[in-house]
XYZ file of N, CA and C in Angstrom:
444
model
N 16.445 -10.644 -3.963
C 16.694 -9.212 -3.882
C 15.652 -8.546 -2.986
N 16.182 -7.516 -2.139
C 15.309 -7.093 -1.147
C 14.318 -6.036 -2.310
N 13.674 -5.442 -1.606
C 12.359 -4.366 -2.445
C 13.643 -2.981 -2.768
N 14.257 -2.459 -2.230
C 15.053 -1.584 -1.546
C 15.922 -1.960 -3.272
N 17.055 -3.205 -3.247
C 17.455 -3.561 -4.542
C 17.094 -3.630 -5.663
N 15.613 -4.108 -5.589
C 14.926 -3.692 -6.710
C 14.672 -2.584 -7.542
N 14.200 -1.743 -6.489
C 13.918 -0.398 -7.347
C 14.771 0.723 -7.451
N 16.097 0.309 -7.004
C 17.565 0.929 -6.917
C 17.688 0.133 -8.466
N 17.643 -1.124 -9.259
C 18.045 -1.416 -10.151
C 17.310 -1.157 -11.138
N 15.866 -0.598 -10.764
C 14.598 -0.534 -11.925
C 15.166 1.292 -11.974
N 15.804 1.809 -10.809
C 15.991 3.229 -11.820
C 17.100 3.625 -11.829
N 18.493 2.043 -12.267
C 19.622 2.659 -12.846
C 19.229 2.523 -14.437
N 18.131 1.095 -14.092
C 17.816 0.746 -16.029
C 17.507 2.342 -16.651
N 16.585 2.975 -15.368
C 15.664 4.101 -16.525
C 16.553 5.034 -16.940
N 17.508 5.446 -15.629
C 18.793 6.008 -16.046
C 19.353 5.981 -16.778
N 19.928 4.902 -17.528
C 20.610 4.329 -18.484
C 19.580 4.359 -19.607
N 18.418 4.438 -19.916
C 17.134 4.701 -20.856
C 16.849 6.231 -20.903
N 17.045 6.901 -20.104
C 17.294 8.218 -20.613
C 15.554 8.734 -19.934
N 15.122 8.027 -18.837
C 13.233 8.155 -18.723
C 13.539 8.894 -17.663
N 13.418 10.009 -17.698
C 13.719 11.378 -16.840
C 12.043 10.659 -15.535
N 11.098 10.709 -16.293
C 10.095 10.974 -15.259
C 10.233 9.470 -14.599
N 9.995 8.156 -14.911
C 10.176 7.066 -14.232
C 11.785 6.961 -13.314
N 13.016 7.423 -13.732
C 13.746 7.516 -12.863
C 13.334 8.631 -11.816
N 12.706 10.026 -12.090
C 12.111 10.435 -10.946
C 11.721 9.857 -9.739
N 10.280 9.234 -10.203
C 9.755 8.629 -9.319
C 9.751 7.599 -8.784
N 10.899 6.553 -9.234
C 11.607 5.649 -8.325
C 12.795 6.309 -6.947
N 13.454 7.307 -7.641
C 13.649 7.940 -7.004
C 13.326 8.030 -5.518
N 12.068 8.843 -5.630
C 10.718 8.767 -4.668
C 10.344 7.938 -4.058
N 10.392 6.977 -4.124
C 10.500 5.538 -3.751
C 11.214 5.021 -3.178
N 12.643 5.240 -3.386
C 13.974 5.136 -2.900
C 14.089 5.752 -2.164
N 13.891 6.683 -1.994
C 14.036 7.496 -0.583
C 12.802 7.110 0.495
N 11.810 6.913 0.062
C 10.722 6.809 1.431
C 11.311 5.455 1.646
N 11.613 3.968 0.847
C 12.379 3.037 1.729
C 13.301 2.940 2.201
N 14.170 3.460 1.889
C 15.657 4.036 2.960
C 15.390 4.586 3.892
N 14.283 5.786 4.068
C 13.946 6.909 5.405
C 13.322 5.487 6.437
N 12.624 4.805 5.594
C 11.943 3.591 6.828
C 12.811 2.994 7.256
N 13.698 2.625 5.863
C 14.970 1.388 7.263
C 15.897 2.195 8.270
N 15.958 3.240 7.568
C 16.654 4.255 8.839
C 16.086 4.414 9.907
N 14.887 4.675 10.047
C 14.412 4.623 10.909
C 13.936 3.828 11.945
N 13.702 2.291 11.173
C 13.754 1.107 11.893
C 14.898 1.052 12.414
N 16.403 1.530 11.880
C 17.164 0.914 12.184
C 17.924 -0.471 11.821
N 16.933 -0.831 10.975
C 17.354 -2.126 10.447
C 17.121 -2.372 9.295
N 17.131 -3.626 8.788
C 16.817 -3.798 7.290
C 15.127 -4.117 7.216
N 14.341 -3.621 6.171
C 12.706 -3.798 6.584
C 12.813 -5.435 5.618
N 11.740 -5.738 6.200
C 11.114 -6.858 6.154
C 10.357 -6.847 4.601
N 10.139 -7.875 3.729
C 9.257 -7.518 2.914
C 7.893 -6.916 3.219
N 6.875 -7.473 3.563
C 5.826 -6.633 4.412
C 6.362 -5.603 4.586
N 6.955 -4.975 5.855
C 7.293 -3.635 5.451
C 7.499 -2.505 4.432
N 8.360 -3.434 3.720
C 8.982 -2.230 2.585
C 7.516 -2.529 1.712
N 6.603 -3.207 1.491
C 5.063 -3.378 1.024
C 3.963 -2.317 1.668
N 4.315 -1.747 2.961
C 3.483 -1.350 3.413
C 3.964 0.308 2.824
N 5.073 0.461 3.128
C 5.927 1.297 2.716
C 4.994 2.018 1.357
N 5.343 1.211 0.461
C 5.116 1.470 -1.040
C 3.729 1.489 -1.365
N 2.852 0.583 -0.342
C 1.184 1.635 -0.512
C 0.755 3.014 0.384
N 1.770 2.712 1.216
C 1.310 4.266 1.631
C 2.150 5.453 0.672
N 2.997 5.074 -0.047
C 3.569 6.172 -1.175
C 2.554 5.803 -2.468
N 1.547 5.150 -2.308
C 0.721 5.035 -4.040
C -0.392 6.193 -3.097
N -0.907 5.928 -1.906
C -2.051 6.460 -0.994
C -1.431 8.032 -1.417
N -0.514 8.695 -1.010
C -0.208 9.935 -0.889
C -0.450 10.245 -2.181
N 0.373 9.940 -2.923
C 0.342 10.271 -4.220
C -1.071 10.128 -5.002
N -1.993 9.346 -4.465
C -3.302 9.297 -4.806
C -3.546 10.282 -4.333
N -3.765 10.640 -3.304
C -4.382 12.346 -2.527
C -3.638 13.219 -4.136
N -2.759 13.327 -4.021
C -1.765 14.687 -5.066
C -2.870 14.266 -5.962
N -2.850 13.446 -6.795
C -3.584 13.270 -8.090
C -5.345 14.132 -7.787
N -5.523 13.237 -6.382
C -7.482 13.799 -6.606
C -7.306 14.956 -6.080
N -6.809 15.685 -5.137
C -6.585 17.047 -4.476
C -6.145 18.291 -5.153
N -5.228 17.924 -6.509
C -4.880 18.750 -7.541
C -5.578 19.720 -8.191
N -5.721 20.838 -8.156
C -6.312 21.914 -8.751
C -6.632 21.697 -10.407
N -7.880 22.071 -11.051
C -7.848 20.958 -12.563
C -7.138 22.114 -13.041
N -7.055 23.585 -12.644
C -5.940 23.357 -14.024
C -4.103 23.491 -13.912
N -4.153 22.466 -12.979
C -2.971 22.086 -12.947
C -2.516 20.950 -13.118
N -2.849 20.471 -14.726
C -2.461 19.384 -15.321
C -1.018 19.081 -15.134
N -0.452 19.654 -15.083
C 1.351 19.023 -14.372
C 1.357 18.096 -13.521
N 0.649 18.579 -12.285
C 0.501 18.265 -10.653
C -0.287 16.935 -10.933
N -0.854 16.800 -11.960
C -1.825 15.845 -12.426
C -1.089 14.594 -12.817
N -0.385 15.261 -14.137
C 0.407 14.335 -14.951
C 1.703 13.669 -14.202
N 2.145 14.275 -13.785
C 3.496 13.670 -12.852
C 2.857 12.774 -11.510
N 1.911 12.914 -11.021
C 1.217 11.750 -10.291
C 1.120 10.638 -10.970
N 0.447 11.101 -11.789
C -0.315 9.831 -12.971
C 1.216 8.972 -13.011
N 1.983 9.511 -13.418
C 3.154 8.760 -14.108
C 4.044 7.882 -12.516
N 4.166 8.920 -11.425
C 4.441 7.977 -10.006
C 3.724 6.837 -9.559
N 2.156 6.859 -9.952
C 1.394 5.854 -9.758
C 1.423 4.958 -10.532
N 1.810 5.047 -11.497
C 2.224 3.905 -12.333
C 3.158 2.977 -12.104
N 4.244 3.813 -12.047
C 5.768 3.398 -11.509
C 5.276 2.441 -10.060
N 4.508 3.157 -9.307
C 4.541 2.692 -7.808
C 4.104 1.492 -7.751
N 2.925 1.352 -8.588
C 2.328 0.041 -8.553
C 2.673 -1.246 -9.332
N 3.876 -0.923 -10.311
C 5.046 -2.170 -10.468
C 5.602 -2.767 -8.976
N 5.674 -2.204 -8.003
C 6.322 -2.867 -6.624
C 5.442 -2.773 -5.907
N 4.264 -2.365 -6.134
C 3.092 -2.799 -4.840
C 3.059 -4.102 -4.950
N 2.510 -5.209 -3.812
C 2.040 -6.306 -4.011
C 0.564 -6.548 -4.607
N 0.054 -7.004 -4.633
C -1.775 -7.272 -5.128
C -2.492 -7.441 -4.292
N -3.697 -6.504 -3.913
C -4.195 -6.172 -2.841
C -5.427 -7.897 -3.005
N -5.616 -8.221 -1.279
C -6.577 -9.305 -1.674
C -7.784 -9.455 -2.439
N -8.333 -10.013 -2.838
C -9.624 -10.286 -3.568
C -10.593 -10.290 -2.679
N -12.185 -9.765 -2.409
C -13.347 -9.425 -1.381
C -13.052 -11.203 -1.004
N -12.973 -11.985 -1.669
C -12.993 -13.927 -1.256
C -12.008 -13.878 -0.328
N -11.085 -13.198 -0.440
C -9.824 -13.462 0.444
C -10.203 -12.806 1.451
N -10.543 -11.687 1.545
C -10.888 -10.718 2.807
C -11.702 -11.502 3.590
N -13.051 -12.228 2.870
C -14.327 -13.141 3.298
C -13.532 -14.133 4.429
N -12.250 -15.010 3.939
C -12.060 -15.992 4.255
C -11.183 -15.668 5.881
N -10.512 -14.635 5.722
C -9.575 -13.977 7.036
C -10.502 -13.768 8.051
N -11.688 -12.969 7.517
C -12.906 -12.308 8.529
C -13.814 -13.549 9.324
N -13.805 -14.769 8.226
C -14.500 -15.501 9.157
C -13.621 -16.603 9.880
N -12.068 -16.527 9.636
C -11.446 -16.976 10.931
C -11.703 -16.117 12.154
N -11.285 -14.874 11.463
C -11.397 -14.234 12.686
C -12.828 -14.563 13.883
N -13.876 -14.588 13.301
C -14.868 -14.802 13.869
C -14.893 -16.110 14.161
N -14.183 -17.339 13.926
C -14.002 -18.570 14.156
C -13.470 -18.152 16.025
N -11.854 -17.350 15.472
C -11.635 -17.432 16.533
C -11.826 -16.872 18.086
N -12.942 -15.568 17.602
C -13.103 -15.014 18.865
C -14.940 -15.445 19.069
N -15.392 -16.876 18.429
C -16.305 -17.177 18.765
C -17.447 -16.302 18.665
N -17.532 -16.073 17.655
C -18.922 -15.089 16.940
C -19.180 -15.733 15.860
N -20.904 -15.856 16.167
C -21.396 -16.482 14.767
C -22.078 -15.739 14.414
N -22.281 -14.699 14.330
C -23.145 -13.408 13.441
C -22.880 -12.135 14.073
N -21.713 -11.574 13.289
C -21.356 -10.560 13.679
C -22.324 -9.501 14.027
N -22.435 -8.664 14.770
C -23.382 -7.258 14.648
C -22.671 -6.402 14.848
N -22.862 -5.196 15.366
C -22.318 -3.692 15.225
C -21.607 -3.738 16.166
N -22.172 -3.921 17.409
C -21.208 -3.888 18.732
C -19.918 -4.560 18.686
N -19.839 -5.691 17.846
C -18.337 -7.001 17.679
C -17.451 -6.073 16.602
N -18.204 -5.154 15.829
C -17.354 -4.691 15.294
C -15.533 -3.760 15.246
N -15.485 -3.022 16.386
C -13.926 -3.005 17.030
C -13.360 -4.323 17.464
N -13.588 -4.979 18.035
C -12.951 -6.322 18.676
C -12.814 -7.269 17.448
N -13.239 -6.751 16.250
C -13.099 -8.065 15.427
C -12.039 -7.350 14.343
N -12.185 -5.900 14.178
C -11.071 -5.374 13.960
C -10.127 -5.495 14.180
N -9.715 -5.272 15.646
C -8.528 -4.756 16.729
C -7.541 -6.288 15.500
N -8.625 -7.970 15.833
C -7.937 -9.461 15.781
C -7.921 -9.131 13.839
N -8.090 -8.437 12.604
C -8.602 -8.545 11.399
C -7.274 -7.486 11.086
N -7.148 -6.587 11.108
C -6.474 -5.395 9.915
C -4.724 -6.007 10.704
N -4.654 -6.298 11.832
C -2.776 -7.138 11.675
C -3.071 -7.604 10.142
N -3.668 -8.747 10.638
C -3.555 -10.066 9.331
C -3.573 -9.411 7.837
N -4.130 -8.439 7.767
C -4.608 -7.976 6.465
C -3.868 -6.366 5.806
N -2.946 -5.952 6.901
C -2.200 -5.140 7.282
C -0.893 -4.626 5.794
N -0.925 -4.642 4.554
C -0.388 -3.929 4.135
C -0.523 -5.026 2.579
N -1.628 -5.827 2.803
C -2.248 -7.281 1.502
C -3.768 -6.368 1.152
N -4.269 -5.178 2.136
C -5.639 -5.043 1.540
C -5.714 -3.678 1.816
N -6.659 -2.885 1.118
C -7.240 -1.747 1.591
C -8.143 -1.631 2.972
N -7.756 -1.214 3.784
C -8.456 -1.305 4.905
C -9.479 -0.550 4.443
N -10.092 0.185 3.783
C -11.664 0.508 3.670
C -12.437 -0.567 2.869
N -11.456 -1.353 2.124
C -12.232 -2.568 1.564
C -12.563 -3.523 2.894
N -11.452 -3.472 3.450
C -11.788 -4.711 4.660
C -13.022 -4.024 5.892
N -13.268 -2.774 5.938
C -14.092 -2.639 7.005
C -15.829 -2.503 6.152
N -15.713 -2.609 4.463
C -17.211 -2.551 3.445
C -17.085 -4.094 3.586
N -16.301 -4.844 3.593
C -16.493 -6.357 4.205
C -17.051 -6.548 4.986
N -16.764 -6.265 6.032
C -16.500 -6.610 6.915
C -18.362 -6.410 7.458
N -18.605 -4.639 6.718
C -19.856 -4.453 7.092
C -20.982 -5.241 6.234
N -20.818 -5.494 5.361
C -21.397 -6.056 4.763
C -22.019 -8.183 5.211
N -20.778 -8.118 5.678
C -21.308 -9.498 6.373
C -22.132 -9.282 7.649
N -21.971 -7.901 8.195
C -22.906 -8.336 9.813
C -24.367 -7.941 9.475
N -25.062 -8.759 10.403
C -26.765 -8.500 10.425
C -27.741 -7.323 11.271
């Protein structure tokens, strides 16, 4: 089943369960992956429809921290999308996994101790590979963290 089928079937269940706010925010979901394949034009790729669905946990993270405190609504109905959202996120890598990508990378563009200056060029060859599996601010506190 594509991602797209999935969460078309996770909110006829809620439908049929009567969960007003989780069928919401699949909903929500359903529409930002349809607007992408429309827009591709085609059917998305897993990766895609992955990348898709962390940049709808990312937004919805902004709503949650950006929210005025006393607008516990604006609060609570995040809370409850982020929940939902992250049943179909994939699992972002582990710092070991990030470790292990970063020092191909440096395998392959022939750097044995990264410094500051290698840092774009080792990027530009690092966030493809890692491109919708990691937080790119985790991968660039990696990333800094290994150079001397």
């Amino acid at each position: 089943m594509t991602k797209i089928e999935t969460v078309r079937a996770a909110m006829v269940a809620a439908m049929k369960a009567q969960d007003k706010p989780r069928k919401n925010a699949l909903s929500m979901l359903l529409s930002a992956l349809k607007n992408a394949e429309i827009d591709k034009r085609e059917p998305l790729t897993e990766d895609e429809a992955n990348v898709v669905v962390k940049k709808e946990i990312k937004q919805t993270q902004e709503t949650y921290d950006t929210a005025p405190a006393d607008r516990q609504d604006i609060r609570d109905e995040a809370a409850v999308r982020l929940a939902v959202y992250k049943e179909f996120a994939p699992a972002d890598m582990t710092a070991d996994q990030i470790r292990e990508v970063i020092a191909q990378v440096l395998a392959e563009l022939n750097i044995e101790a990264p410094a500051a200056k290698d840092k774009g060029a080792i990027m530009k060859v690092l966030m493809p590979r890692v491109k919708g599996k990691a937080d790119g601010k985790v991968v660039n506190e990696t990333l800094a963290s290994m150079m001397k």
